[in-house]
CSV table of C-alpha atoms in Angstrom, one decimal:
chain,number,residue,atom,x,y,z
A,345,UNK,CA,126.8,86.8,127.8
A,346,UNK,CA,125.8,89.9,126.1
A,347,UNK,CA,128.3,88.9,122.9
A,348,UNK,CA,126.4,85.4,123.1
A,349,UNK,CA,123.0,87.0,123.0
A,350,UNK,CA,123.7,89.5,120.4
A,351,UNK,CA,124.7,86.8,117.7
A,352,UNK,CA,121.8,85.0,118.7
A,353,UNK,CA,119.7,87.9,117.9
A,354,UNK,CA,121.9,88.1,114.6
A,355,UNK,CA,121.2,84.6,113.7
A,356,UNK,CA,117.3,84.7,114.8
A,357,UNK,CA,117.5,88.0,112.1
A,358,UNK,CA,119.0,85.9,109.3
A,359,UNK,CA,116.9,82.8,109.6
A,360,UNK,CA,113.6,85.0,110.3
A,361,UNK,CA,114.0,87.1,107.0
A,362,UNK,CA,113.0,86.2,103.0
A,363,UNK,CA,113.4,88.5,100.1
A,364,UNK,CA,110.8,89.7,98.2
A,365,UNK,CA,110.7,88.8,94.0
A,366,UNK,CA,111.5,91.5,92.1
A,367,UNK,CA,111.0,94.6,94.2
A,368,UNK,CA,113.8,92.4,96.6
A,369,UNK,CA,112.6,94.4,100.1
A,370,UNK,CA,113.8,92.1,102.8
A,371,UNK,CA,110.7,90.9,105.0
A,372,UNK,CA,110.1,89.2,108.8
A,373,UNK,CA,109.5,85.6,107.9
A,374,UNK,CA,108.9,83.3,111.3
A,375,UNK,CA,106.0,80.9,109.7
A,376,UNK,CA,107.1,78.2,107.0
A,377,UNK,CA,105.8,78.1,103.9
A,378,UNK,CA,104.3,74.1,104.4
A,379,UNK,CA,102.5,75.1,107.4
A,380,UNK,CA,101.2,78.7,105.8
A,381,UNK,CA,99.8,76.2,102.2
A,382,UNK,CA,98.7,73.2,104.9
A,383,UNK,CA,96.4,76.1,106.9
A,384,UNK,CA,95.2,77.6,103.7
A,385,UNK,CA,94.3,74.8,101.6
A,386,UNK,CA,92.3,73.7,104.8
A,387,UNK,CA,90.7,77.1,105.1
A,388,UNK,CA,90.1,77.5,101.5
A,389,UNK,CA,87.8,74.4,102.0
A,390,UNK,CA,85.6,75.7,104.2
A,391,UNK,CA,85.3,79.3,102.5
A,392,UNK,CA,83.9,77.1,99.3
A,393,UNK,CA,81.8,74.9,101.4
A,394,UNK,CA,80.1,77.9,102.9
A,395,UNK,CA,79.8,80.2,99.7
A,396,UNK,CA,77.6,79.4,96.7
A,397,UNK,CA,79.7,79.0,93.5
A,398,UNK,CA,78.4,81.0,90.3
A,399,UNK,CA,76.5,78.7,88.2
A,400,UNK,CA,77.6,80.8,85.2
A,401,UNK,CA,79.8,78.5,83.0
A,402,UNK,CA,81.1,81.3,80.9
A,403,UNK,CA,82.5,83.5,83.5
A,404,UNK,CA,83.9,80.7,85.9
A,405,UNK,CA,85.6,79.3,82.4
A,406,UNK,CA,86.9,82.7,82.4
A,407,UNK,CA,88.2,83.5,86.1
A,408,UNK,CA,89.9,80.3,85.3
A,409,UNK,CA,90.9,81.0,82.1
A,410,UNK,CA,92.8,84.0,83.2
A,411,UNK,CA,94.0,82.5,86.7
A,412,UNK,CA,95.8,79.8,84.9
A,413,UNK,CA,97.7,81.9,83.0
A,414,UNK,CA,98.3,84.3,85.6
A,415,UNK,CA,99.7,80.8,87.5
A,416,UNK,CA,101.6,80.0,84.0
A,417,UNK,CA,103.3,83.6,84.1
A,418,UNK,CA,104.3,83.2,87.7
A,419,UNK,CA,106.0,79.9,87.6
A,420,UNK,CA,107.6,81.4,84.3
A,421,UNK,CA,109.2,84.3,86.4
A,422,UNK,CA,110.4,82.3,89.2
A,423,UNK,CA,112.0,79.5,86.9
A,424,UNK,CA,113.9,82.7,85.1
A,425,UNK,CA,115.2,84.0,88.1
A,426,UNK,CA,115.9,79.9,89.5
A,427,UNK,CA,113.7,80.5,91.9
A,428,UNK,CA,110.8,77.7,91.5
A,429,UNK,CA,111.6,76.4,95.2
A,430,UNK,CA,109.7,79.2,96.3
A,431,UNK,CA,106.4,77.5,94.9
A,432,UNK,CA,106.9,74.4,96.2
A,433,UNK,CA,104.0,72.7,97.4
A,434,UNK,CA,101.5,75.5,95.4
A,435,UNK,CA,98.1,73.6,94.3
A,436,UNK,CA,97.0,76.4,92.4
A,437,UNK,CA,93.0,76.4,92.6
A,438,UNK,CA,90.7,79.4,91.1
A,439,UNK,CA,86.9,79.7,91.9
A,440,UNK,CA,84.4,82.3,91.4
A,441,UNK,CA,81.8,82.9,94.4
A,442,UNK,CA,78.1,83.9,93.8
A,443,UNK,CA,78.3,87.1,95.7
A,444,UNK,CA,77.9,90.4,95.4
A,445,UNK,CA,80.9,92.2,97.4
A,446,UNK,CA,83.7,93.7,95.0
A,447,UNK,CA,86.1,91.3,96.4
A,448,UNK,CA,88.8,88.9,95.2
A,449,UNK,CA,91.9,87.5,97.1
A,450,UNK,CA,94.5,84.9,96.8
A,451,UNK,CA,95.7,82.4,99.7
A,452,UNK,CA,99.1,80.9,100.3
A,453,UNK,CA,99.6,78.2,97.9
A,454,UNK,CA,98.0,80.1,95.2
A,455,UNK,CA,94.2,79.5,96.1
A,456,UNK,CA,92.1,82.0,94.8
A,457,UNK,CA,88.6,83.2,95.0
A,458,UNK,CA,87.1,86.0,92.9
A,459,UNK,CA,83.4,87.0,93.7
A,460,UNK,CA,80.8,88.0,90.8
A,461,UNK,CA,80.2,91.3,92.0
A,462,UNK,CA,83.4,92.6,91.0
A,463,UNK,CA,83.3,91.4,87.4
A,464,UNK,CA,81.5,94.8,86.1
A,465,UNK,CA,84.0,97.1,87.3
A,466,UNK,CA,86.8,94.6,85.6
A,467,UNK,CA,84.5,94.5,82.9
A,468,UNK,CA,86.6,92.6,80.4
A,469,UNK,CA,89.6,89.5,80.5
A,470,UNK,CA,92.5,92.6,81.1
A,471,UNK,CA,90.7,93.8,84.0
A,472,UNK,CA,90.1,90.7,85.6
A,473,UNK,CA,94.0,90.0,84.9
A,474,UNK,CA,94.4,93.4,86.9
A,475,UNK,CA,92.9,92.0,89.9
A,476,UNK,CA,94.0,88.5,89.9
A,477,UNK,CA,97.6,89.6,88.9
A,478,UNK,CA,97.6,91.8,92.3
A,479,UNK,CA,96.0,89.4,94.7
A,480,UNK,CA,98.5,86.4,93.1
A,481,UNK,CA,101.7,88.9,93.7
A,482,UNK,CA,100.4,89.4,97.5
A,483,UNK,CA,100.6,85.1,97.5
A,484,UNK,CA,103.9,85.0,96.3
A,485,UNK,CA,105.4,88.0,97.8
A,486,UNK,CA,104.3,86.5,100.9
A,487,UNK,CA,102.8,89.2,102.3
A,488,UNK,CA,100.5,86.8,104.5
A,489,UNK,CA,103.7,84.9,105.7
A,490,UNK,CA,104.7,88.4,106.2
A,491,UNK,CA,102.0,89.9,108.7
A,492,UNK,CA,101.5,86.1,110.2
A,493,UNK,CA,104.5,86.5,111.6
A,494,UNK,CA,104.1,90.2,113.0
A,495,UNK,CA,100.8,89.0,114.4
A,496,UNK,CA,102.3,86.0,115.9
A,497,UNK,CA,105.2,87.8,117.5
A,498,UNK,CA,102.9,90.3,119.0
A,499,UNK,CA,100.4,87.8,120.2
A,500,UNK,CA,103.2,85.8,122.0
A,501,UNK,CA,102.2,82.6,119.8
A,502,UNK,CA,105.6,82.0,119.2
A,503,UNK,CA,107.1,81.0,115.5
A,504,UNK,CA,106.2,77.0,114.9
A,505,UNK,CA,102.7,77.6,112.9
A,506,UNK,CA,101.8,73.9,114.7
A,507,UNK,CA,102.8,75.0,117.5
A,508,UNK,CA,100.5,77.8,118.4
A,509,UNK,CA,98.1,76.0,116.6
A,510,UNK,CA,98.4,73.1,119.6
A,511,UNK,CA,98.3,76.1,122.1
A,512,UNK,CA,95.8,78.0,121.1
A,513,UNK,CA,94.0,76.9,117.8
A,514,UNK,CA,90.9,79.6,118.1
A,515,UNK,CA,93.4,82.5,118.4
A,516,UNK,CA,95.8,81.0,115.8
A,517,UNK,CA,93.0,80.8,113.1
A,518,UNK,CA,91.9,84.5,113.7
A,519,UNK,CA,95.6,85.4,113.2
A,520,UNK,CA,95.5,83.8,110.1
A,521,UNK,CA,92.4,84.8,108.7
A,522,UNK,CA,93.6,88.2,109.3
A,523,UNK,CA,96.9,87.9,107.6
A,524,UNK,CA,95.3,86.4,104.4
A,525,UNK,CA,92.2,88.8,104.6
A,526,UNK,CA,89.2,86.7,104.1
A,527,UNK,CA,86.4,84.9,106.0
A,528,UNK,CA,85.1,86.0,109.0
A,529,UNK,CA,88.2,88.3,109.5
A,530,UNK,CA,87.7,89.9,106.6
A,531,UNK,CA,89.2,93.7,106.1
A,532,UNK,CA,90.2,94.0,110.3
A,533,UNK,CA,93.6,93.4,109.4
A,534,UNK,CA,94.9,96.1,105.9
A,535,UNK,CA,97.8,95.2,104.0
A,536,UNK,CA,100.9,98.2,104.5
A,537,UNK,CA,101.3,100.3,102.0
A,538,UNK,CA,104.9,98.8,100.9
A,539,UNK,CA,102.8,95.6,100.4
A,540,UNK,CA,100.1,97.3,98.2
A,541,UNK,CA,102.6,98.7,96.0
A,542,UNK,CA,104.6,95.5,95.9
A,543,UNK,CA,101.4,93.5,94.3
A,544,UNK,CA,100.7,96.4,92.2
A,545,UNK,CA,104.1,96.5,90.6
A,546,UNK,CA,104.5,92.4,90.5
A,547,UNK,CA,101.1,92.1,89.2
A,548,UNK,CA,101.5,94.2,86.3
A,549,UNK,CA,104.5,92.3,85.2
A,550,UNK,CA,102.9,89.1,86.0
A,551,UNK,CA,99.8,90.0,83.9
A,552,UNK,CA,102.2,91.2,81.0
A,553,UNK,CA,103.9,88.1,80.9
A,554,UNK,CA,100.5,86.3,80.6
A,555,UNK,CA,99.6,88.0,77.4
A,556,UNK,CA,97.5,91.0,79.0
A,557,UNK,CA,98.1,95.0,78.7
A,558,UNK,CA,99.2,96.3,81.5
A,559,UNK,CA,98.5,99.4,81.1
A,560,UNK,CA,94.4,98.1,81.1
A,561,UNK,CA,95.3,98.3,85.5
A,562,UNK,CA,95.2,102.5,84.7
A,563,UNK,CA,91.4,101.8,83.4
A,564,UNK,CA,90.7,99.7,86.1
A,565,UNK,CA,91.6,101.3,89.3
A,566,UNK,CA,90.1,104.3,88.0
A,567,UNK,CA,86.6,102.7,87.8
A,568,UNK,CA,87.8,101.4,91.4
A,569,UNK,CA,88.1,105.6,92.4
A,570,UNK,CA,85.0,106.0,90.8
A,571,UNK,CA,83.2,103.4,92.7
A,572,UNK,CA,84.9,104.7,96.1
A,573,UNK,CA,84.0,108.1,95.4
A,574,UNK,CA,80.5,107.0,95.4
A,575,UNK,CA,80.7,105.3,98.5
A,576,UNK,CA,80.7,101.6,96.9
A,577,UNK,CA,83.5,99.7,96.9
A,578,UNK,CA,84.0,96.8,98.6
A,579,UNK,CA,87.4,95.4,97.7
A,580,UNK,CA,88.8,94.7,100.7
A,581,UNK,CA,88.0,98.2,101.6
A,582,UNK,CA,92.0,98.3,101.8
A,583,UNK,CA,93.2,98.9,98.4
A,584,UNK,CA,93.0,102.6,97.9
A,585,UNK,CA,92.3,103.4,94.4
A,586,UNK,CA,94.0,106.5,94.9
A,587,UNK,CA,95.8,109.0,92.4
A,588,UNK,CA,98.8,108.1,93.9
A,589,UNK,CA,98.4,104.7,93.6
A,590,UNK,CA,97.4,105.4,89.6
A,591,UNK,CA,100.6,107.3,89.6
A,592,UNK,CA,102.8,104.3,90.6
A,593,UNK,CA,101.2,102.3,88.5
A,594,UNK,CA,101.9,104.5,85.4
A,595,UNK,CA,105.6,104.9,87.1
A,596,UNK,CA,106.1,101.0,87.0
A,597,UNK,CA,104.1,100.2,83.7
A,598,UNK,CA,107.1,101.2,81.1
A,599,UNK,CA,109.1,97.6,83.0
A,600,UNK,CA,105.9,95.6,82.8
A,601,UNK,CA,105.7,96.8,78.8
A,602,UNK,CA,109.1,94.9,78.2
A,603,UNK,CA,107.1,91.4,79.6
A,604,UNK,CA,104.3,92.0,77.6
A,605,UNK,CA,103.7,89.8,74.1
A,606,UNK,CA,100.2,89.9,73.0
A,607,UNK,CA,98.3,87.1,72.3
């Protein structure tokens, strides 16, 4: 009995676990990725139909601009490395939202929102690339997947996304708003600091293989210190811009310098 139940726990371990690109830390994994892009893209809906878009052609041309080759780089990686099953079912999607909150994030299935108020401390196309590189490698490092799963196993919801839905759909939706970060969950639930470091290091080489410096993400989470240091920062309030975190990213940049090829 005990034999039986310990290779059942071996097998619920194997099944239960992905790999995450690049940095290739093993991860708990109970939620597929259909029902993780199914809930997002459905969520993602009513984030837009609640927020005000910008009206500002210029800088929407831009967010998208930069998101799509953000998207181009990632698709390049993964088709590299023969991994382009892993984006199955992406419908990539970037919007910018009339607001004023220093905020930007990325949903399963690569839908992405950046808000206005954080385009002055990105100041230029590099620094947006910064941010949309990291919140892109938290999508496809699936680091939402990741803490659904921890939620769900703590909550008792069990591991069938459609499932728990059926069960209990109000407590399902908070779960998942708090894994991907945004609505009305936003910030309760902080990405670990393995996560953070993972979409620092995978968005630097994902924004070097789209043509942008990477070392422009020193510049840019410095002006992030700056603006927590004066008490005004608003990006997710869980991405430390701290010198540690600066001193990572100057660790990791001399890899991302091999993908880069200016443009």
């Amino acid at each position: 009995m005990l034999k039986n139940l310990m290779l059942a726990a071996a097998v619920f371990a194997a099944v239960s676990c992905s790999t995450v690109p690049i940095t290739g830390r093993s991860q708990l994994n109970l939620v597929s990725d259909q029902e993780m892009n199914a809930m997002a893209a459905q969520e993602y809906q009513k984030v837009l139909q609640s927020s005000r878009l910008s009206a500002d052609a210029a800088q929407t041309a831009m967010v998208r601009r930069v998101g799509q080759r953000i998207q181009q780089a990632v698709e390049q990686y993964f088709r590299q490395n023969n991994a382009s099953a892993q984006l199955e079912g992406y419908q990539w999607e970037f919007n910018l939202i009339q607001e004023d909150q220093q905020n930007a994030w990325c949903m399963p299935g690569g839908k992405v929102a950046v808000y206005t108020g954080i385009l002055p401390v990105t100041q230029d196309e590099a620094g947006l690339a910064v941010v949309m590189g990291h919140e892109v490698a938290h999508a496809v490092a699936k680091h939402s997947n990741e803490r659904m799963s921890q939620q769900m196993a703590t909550q008792g919801l069990g591991g069938v996304l459609s499932t728990a839905v059926g069960q209990n759909p109000s407590a399902t939706q908070n779960v998942f708003l708090q894994a991907v970060g945004v609505g009305s969950q936003l910030g309760l639930l902080k990405y670990g600091r393995n996560q953070e470091s993972e979409a620092d290091h995978l968005g630097l080489i994902f924004m070097a293989m789209a043509g942008y410096n990477p070392d422009a993400a020193v510049a840019f989470w410095q002006r992030m210190a700056a603006q927590e240091q004066g008490g005004n920062i608003e990006f997710l309030s869980t991405h430390p811009s701290s010198s540690t975190r600066i001193a990572d990213i100057q660790r990791d940049l001399p890899e991302a310098r091999k993908y880069y090829t200016a443009r």
